[in-house]
């Protein structure tokens, strides 16, 4: 089946530290991969995505590269800020074209300390 | 443009009571979804709809019913609430997945506690 495995949280970092949140997936075919972010008290927002192998998604200083050989889509940011504190979800889309669904990982809570 | 809104934000029910969660979107999206979020489980799809008047089961549909009488609204019903339905419920909407980029837009969530 299709599944997403995320790095267990919570993760606590100091401001300006380097961030990596690991995500690996199991899927048939060639899924699209996503990172969603959930700020406190809000719904999920799409952070970035990649639709094929070797694609790099980027947004707000975050990056993730679709690695088919390692079935991974790790999220990175070079210098985190307090405002990056949130829960991050890795997800993949699966299903026939035009009938895709999303499968989410369990989420990783990130806290940035000033 | 409010995006996806959910009503109510919080609710406490006793076992056996019923309630309806309302989701509304103003983006003219055809597809709408209901998820539940539980600790250590991520988001799981309960039911979804590909258009007005249609509904379909997701991964965990038991104990829930849904209706999509209007394109902009998607209702989730619990006929007889159980403690196992204590969760945070998220609604989402999207264009059909054939339209790229495929992205789901989420509401802020409803926190439901069943005692």
mmCIF file of C-alpha atoms in Angstrom:
data_model
loop_
_atom_site.group_PDB
_atom_site.id
_atom_site.type_symbol
_atom_site.label_atom_id
_atom_site.label_comp_id
_atom_site.label_asym_id
_atom_site.label_seq_id
_atom_site.Cartn_x
_atom_site.Cartn_y
_atom_site.Cartn_z
ATOM 1 C CA UNK A 1 0.000 0.000 0.000
ATOM 2 C CA UNK A 2 0.865 3.667 0.084
ATOM 3 C CA UNK A 3 2.374 5.135 3.232
ATOM 4 C CA UNK A 4 4.473 7.997 4.528
ATOM 5 C CA UNK A 5 6.917 7.759 7.418
ATOM 6 C CA UNK A 6 8.042 10.936 9.101
ATOM 7 C CA UNK A 7 10.661 11.787 11.640
ATOM 8 C CA UNK A 8 9.265 11.533 15.153
ATOM 9 C CA UNK A 9 8.903 14.778 17.021
ATOM 10 C CA UNK A 10 8.879 17.042 18.750
ATOM 11 C CA UNK A 11 11.896 18.878 17.369
ATOM 12 C CA UNK A 12 13.268 21.876 19.249
ATOM 13 C CA UNK A 13 15.915 24.128 17.705
ATOM 14 C CA UNK A 14 17.463 27.496 18.379
ATOM 15 C CA UNK A 15 16.823 30.374 16.018
ATOM 16 C CA UNK A 16 19.138 30.344 12.961
ATOM 17 C CA UNK A 17 19.832 26.613 13.300
ATOM 18 C CA UNK A 18 19.725 24.264 10.301
ATOM 19 C CA UNK A 19 16.588 22.170 10.014
ATOM 20 C CA UNK A 20 16.036 18.720 8.536
ATOM 21 C CA UNK A 21 12.798 16.786 8.891
ATOM 22 C CA UNK A 22 13.039 13.329 7.354
ATOM 23 C CA UNK A 23 10.281 11.826 5.237
ATOM 24 C CA UNK A 24 10.290 8.511 3.381
ATOM 25 C CA UNK A 25 7.479 6.952 1.439
ATOM 26 C CA UNK A 26 6.169 3.699 0.038
ATOM 27 C CA UNK A 27 4.057 3.905 -3.081
ATOM 28 C CA UNK A 28 3.193 2.185 -6.312
ATOM 29 C CA UNK A 29 3.805 4.162 -9.445
ATOM 30 C CA UNK A 30 5.060 7.726 -9.378
ATOM 31 C CA UNK A 31 3.328 9.781 -6.719
ATOM 32 C CA UNK A 32 3.542 13.530 -6.247
ATOM 33 C CA UNK A 33 5.024 14.548 -2.898
ATOM 34 C CA UNK A 34 4.012 17.419 -0.636
ATOM 35 C CA UNK A 35 4.925 19.183 2.566
ATOM 36 C CA UNK A 36 2.052 20.823 4.436
ATOM 37 C CA UNK A 37 2.451 23.116 7.450
ATOM 38 C CA UNK A 38 -0.033 23.696 10.270
ATOM 39 C CA UNK A 39 0.493 26.851 12.326
ATOM 40 C CA UNK A 40 -1.074 26.978 15.800
ATOM 41 C CA UNK A 41 -4.860 27.219 15.647
ATOM 42 C CA UNK A 42 -4.979 26.995 11.859
ATOM 43 C CA UNK A 43 -5.622 24.403 9.169
ATOM 44 C CA UNK A 44 -2.983 22.839 6.973
ATOM 45 C CA UNK A 45 -1.375 24.918 4.236
ATOM 46 C CA UNK A 46 0.617 23.621 1.307
ATOM 47 C CA UNK A 47 4.283 24.543 1.845
ATOM 48 C CA UNK A 48 5.893 22.969 -1.208
ATOM 49 C CA UNK A 49 5.532 20.101 -3.625
ATOM 50 C CA UNK A 50 7.367 18.024 -6.231
ATOM 51 C CA UNK A 51 5.743 16.013 -8.974
ATOM 52 C CA UNK A 52 8.561 13.867 -10.380
ATOM 53 C CA UNK A 53 11.940 12.402 -9.480
ATOM 54 C CA UNK A 54 14.740 14.935 -8.880
ATOM 55 C CA UNK A 55 12.303 17.845 -8.709
ATOM 56 C CA UNK A 56 13.063 20.321 -5.949
ATOM 57 C CA UNK A 57 10.184 22.095 -4.270
ATOM 58 C CA UNK A 58 10.910 25.343 -2.456
ATOM 59 C CA UNK A 59 9.016 28.041 -0.587
ATOM 60 C CA UNK A 60 9.719 30.486 2.285
ATOM 61 C CA UNK A 61 13.324 29.255 2.506
ATOM 62 C CA UNK A 62 12.291 25.603 2.813
ATOM 63 C CA UNK A 63 13.406 23.027 0.255
ATOM 64 C CA UNK A 64 12.780 19.348 -0.426
ATOM 65 C CA UNK A 65 14.051 17.148 -3.251
ATOM 66 C CA UNK A 66 12.129 14.155 -4.625
ATOM 67 C CA UNK A 67 14.611 11.259 -4.396
ATOM 68 C CA UNK A 68 13.229 8.194 -6.113
ATOM 69 C CA UNK A 69 16.293 6.049 -5.420
ATOM 70 C CA UNK A 70 15.944 6.499 -1.666
ATOM 71 C CA UNK A 71 12.137 7.075 -1.697
ATOM 72 C CA UNK A 72 12.651 10.224 0.339
ATOM 73 C CA UNK A 73 11.464 13.837 0.434
ATOM 74 C CA UNK A 74 13.326 15.416 3.351
ATOM 75 C CA UNK A 75 12.443 18.988 4.338
ATOM 76 C CA UNK A 76 15.341 21.405 4.940
ATOM 77 C CA UNK A 77 15.850 25.027 5.860
ATOM 78 C CA UNK A 78 19.186 26.696 6.347
ATOM 79 C CA UNK A 79 18.269 29.140 9.114
ATOM 80 C CA UNK A 80 15.015 28.735 11.022
ATOM 81 C CA UNK A 81 13.041 31.515 12.660
ATOM 82 C CA UNK A 82 10.659 31.569 15.613
ATOM 83 C CA UNK A 83 7.815 32.036 13.121
ATOM 84 C CA UNK A 84 8.596 28.596 11.640
ATOM 85 C CA UNK A 85 7.255 26.933 14.784
ATOM 86 C CA UNK A 86 4.464 24.681 13.534
ATOM 87 C CA UNK A 87 3.552 21.078 12.741
ATOM 88 C CA UNK A 88 4.883 19.804 9.409
ATOM 89 C CA UNK A 89 3.207 17.005 7.444
ATOM 90 C CA UNK A 90 4.699 15.042 4.585
ATOM 91 C CA UNK A 91 2.152 13.650 2.128
ATOM 92 C CA UNK A 92 1.908 11.802 -1.159
ATOM 93 C CA UNK A 93 -0.797 11.618 -3.767
ATOM 94 C CA UNK A 94 -1.784 8.231 -5.109
ATOM 95 C CA UNK A 95 -4.408 6.716 -7.340
ATOM 96 C CA UNK A 96 -5.273 6.810 -10.981
ATOM 97 C CA UNK A 97 -4.798 10.101 -12.782
ATOM 98 C CA UNK A 98 -7.748 12.305 -11.983
ATOM 99 C CA UNK A 99 -8.708 10.207 -8.969
ATOM 100 C CA UNK A 100 -5.835 10.865 -6.615
ATOM 101 C CA UNK A 101 -6.071 10.983 -2.849
ATOM 102 C CA UNK A 102 -3.568 12.222 -0.302
ATOM 103 C CA UNK A 103 -1.888 10.029 2.305
ATOM 104 C CA UNK A 104 -0.299 11.946 5.184
ATOM 105 C CA UNK A 105 2.497 11.214 7.578
ATOM 106 C CA UNK A 106 1.948 11.582 11.314
ATOM 107 C CA UNK A 107 3.330 15.122 11.472
ATOM 108 C CA UNK A 108 6.409 16.585 13.162
ATOM 109 C CA UNK A 109 6.034 19.373 15.685
ATOM 110 C CA UNK A 110 8.798 21.976 15.383
ATOM 111 C CA UNK A 111 9.510 24.555 18.074
ATOM 112 C CA UNK A 112 12.085 27.306 17.528
ATOM 113 C CA UNK A 113 13.565 28.985 20.594
ATOM 114 C CA UNK A 114 14.776 32.613 20.338
ATOM 115 C CA UNK B 1 -12.523 35.358 0.209
ATOM 116 C CA UNK B 2 -12.795 33.237 3.365
ATOM 117 C CA UNK B 3 -11.430 29.995 1.843
ATOM 118 C CA UNK B 4 -12.584 26.942 3.810
ATOM 119 C CA UNK B 5 -14.495 27.535 7.032
ATOM 120 C CA UNK B 6 -15.689 25.033 9.624
ATOM 121 C CA UNK B 7 -18.426 25.247 12.248
ATOM 122 C CA UNK B 8 -18.178 24.768 15.201
ATOM 123 C CA UNK B 9 -14.562 25.168 16.345
ATOM 124 C CA UNK B 10 -15.022 23.128 19.528
ATOM 125 C CA UNK B 11 -17.680 20.749 20.792
ATOM 126 C CA UNK B 12 -18.128 18.352 23.703
ATOM 127 C CA UNK B 13 -20.662 15.536 23.296
ATOM 128 C CA UNK B 14 -21.873 12.772 25.555
ATOM 129 C CA UNK B 15 -21.783 9.207 24.259
ATOM 130 C CA UNK B 16 -24.836 8.532 22.097
ATOM 131 C CA UNK B 17 -25.533 12.153 21.191
ATOM 132 C CA UNK B 18 -25.603 13.293 17.597
ATOM 133 C CA UNK B 19 -24.188 16.331 15.859
ATOM 134 C CA UNK B 20 -23.370 17.774 12.460
ATOM 135 C CA UNK B 21 -20.156 19.519 11.467
ATOM 136 C CA UNK B 22 -20.459 22.076 8.700
ATOM 137 C CA UNK B 23 -17.809 22.852 6.117
ATOM 138 C CA UNK B 24 -18.166 25.705 3.642
ATOM 139 C CA UNK B 25 -15.862 26.840 0.832
ATOM 140 C CA UNK B 26 -16.075 29.853 -1.431
ATOM 141 C CA UNK B 27 -13.499 28.823 -4.044
ATOM 142 C CA UNK B 28 -15.976 27.017 -6.318
ATOM 143 C CA UNK B 29 -14.129 23.726 -5.776
ATOM 144 C CA UNK B 30 -15.771 20.549 -7.003
ATOM 145 C CA UNK B 31 -14.072 18.187 -4.562
ATOM 146 C CA UNK B 32 -14.467 18.265 -0.799
ATOM 147 C CA UNK B 33 -13.032 16.015 1.912
ATOM 148 C CA UNK B 34 -13.412 15.215 5.596
ATOM 149 C CA UNK B 35 -10.376 14.036 7.593
ATOM 150 C CA UNK B 36 -9.773 13.196 11.203
ATOM 151 C CA UNK B 37 -6.455 13.871 12.929
ATOM 152 C CA UNK B 38 -5.394 11.710 15.858
ATOM 153 C CA UNK B 39 -2.103 11.715 17.783
ATOM 154 C CA UNK B 40 0.457 9.499 16.080
ATOM 155 C CA UNK B 41 -1.908 8.729 13.183
ATOM 156 C CA UNK B 42 -1.638 11.727 10.898
ATOM 157 C CA UNK B 43 -4.712 12.663 8.890
ATOM 158 C CA UNK B 44 -7.084 9.935 7.742
ATOM 159 C CA UNK B 45 -9.771 10.403 5.109
ATOM 160 C CA UNK B 46 -13.310 9.772 6.357
ATOM 161 C CA UNK B 47 -15.497 10.625 3.347
ATOM 162 C CA UNK B 48 -15.173 12.764 0.273
ATOM 163 C CA UNK B 49 -17.306 14.214 -2.493
ATOM 164 C CA UNK B 50 -16.473 14.791 -6.144
ATOM 165 C CA UNK B 51 -19.406 17.095 -6.757
ATOM 166 C CA UNK B 52 -22.784 18.323 -5.596
ATOM 167 C CA UNK B 53 -25.042 15.409 -4.685
ATOM 168 C CA UNK B 54 -22.224 12.836 -4.583
ATOM 169 C CA UNK B 55 -20.370 11.238 -1.673
ATOM 170 C CA UNK B 56 -17.886 8.394 -1.314
ATOM 171 C CA UNK B 57 -16.219 6.500 1.518
ATOM 172 C CA UNK B 58 -12.638 7.125 2.500
ATOM 173 C CA UNK B 59 -10.305 5.178 4.729
ATOM 174 C CA UNK B 60 -12.286 5.356 8.016
ATOM 175 C CA UNK B 61 -15.993 5.946 7.201
ATOM 176 C CA UNK B 62 -17.686 3.865 9.918
ATOM 177 C CA UNK B 63 -19.829 5.858 12.342
ATOM 178 C CA UNK B 64 -20.069 8.901 10.062
ATOM 179 C CA UNK B 65 -22.439 10.092 7.372
ATOM 180 C CA UNK B 66 -22.036 12.978 4.948
ATOM 181 C CA UNK B 67 -24.118 15.050 2.603
ATOM 182 C CA UNK B 68 -23.313 17.487 -0.205
ATOM 183 C CA UNK B 69 -26.569 19.176 -1.088
ATOM 184 C CA UNK B 70 -24.878 22.362 -2.266
ATOM 185 C CA UNK B 71 -21.551 22.664 -4.042
ATOM 186 C CA UNK B 72 -20.124 24.968 -1.402
ATOM 187 C CA UNK B 73 -21.138 22.919 1.651
ATOM 188 C CA UNK B 74 -20.110 19.490 2.940
ATOM 189 C CA UNK B 75 -21.709 18.197 6.133
ATOM 190 C CA UNK B 76 -20.310 15.493 8.396
ATOM 191 C CA UNK B 77 -22.761 13.788 10.742
ATOM 192 C CA UNK B 78 -22.268 11.641 13.809
ATOM 193 C CA UNK B 79 -25.549 9.841 14.561
ATOM 194 C CA UNK B 80 -24.478 8.262 17.857
ATOM 195 C CA UNK B 81 -21.171 9.619 19.098
ATOM 196 C CA UNK B 82 -18.621 7.299 20.696
ATOM 197 C CA UNK B 83 -15.473 8.148 22.702
ATOM 198 C CA UNK B 84 -13.405 6.712 19.812
ATOM 199 C CA UNK B 85 -14.622 9.647 17.717
ATOM 200 C CA UNK B 86 -12.821 12.132 19.924
ATOM 201 C CA UNK B 87 -10.541 13.819 17.427
ATOM 202 C CA UNK B 88 -9.783 16.949 15.450
ATOM 203 C CA UNK B 89 -11.770 17.058 12.216
ATOM 204 C CA UNK B 90 -10.528 18.879 9.141
ATOM 205 C CA UNK B 91 -12.407 19.717 6.007
ATOM 206 C CA UNK B 92 -10.599 20.352 2.732
ATOM 207 C CA UNK B 93 -11.524 21.233 -0.821
ATOM 208 C CA UNK B 94 -9.847 21.123 -4.216
ATOM 209 C CA UNK B 95 -10.356 21.311 -7.942
ATOM 210 C CA UNK B 96 -10.555 17.884 -9.589
ATOM 211 C CA UNK B 97 -7.139 16.165 -9.505
ATOM 212 C CA UNK B 98 -7.041 16.330 -13.307
ATOM 213 C CA UNK B 99 -6.548 20.075 -12.946
ATOM 214 C CA UNK B 100 -2.939 20.877 -12.096
ATOM 215 C CA UNK B 101 -1.464 21.792 -9.737
ATOM 216 C CA UNK B 102 -3.388 19.455 -7.465
ATOM 217 C CA UNK B 103 -3.668 21.051 -4.045
ATOM 218 C CA UNK B 104 -6.105 20.642 -1.203
ATOM 219 C CA UNK B 105 -7.137 23.698 0.840
ATOM 220 C CA UNK B 106 -7.890 23.053 4.491
ATOM 221 C CA UNK B 107 -10.200 24.585 7.047
ATOM 222 C CA UNK B 108 -9.050 25.447 10.599
ATOM 223 C CA UNK B 109 -10.453 22.289 12.171
ATOM 224 C CA UNK B 110 -13.088 21.278 14.728
ATOM 225 C CA UNK B 111 -11.975 19.798 18.030
ATOM 226 C CA UNK B 112 -14.555 17.240 19.184
ATOM 227 C CA UNK B 113 -14.519 15.499 22.546
ATOM 228 C CA UNK B 114 -16.917 12.644 23.300
ATOM 229 C CA UNK B 115 -17.241 11.760 26.984
#
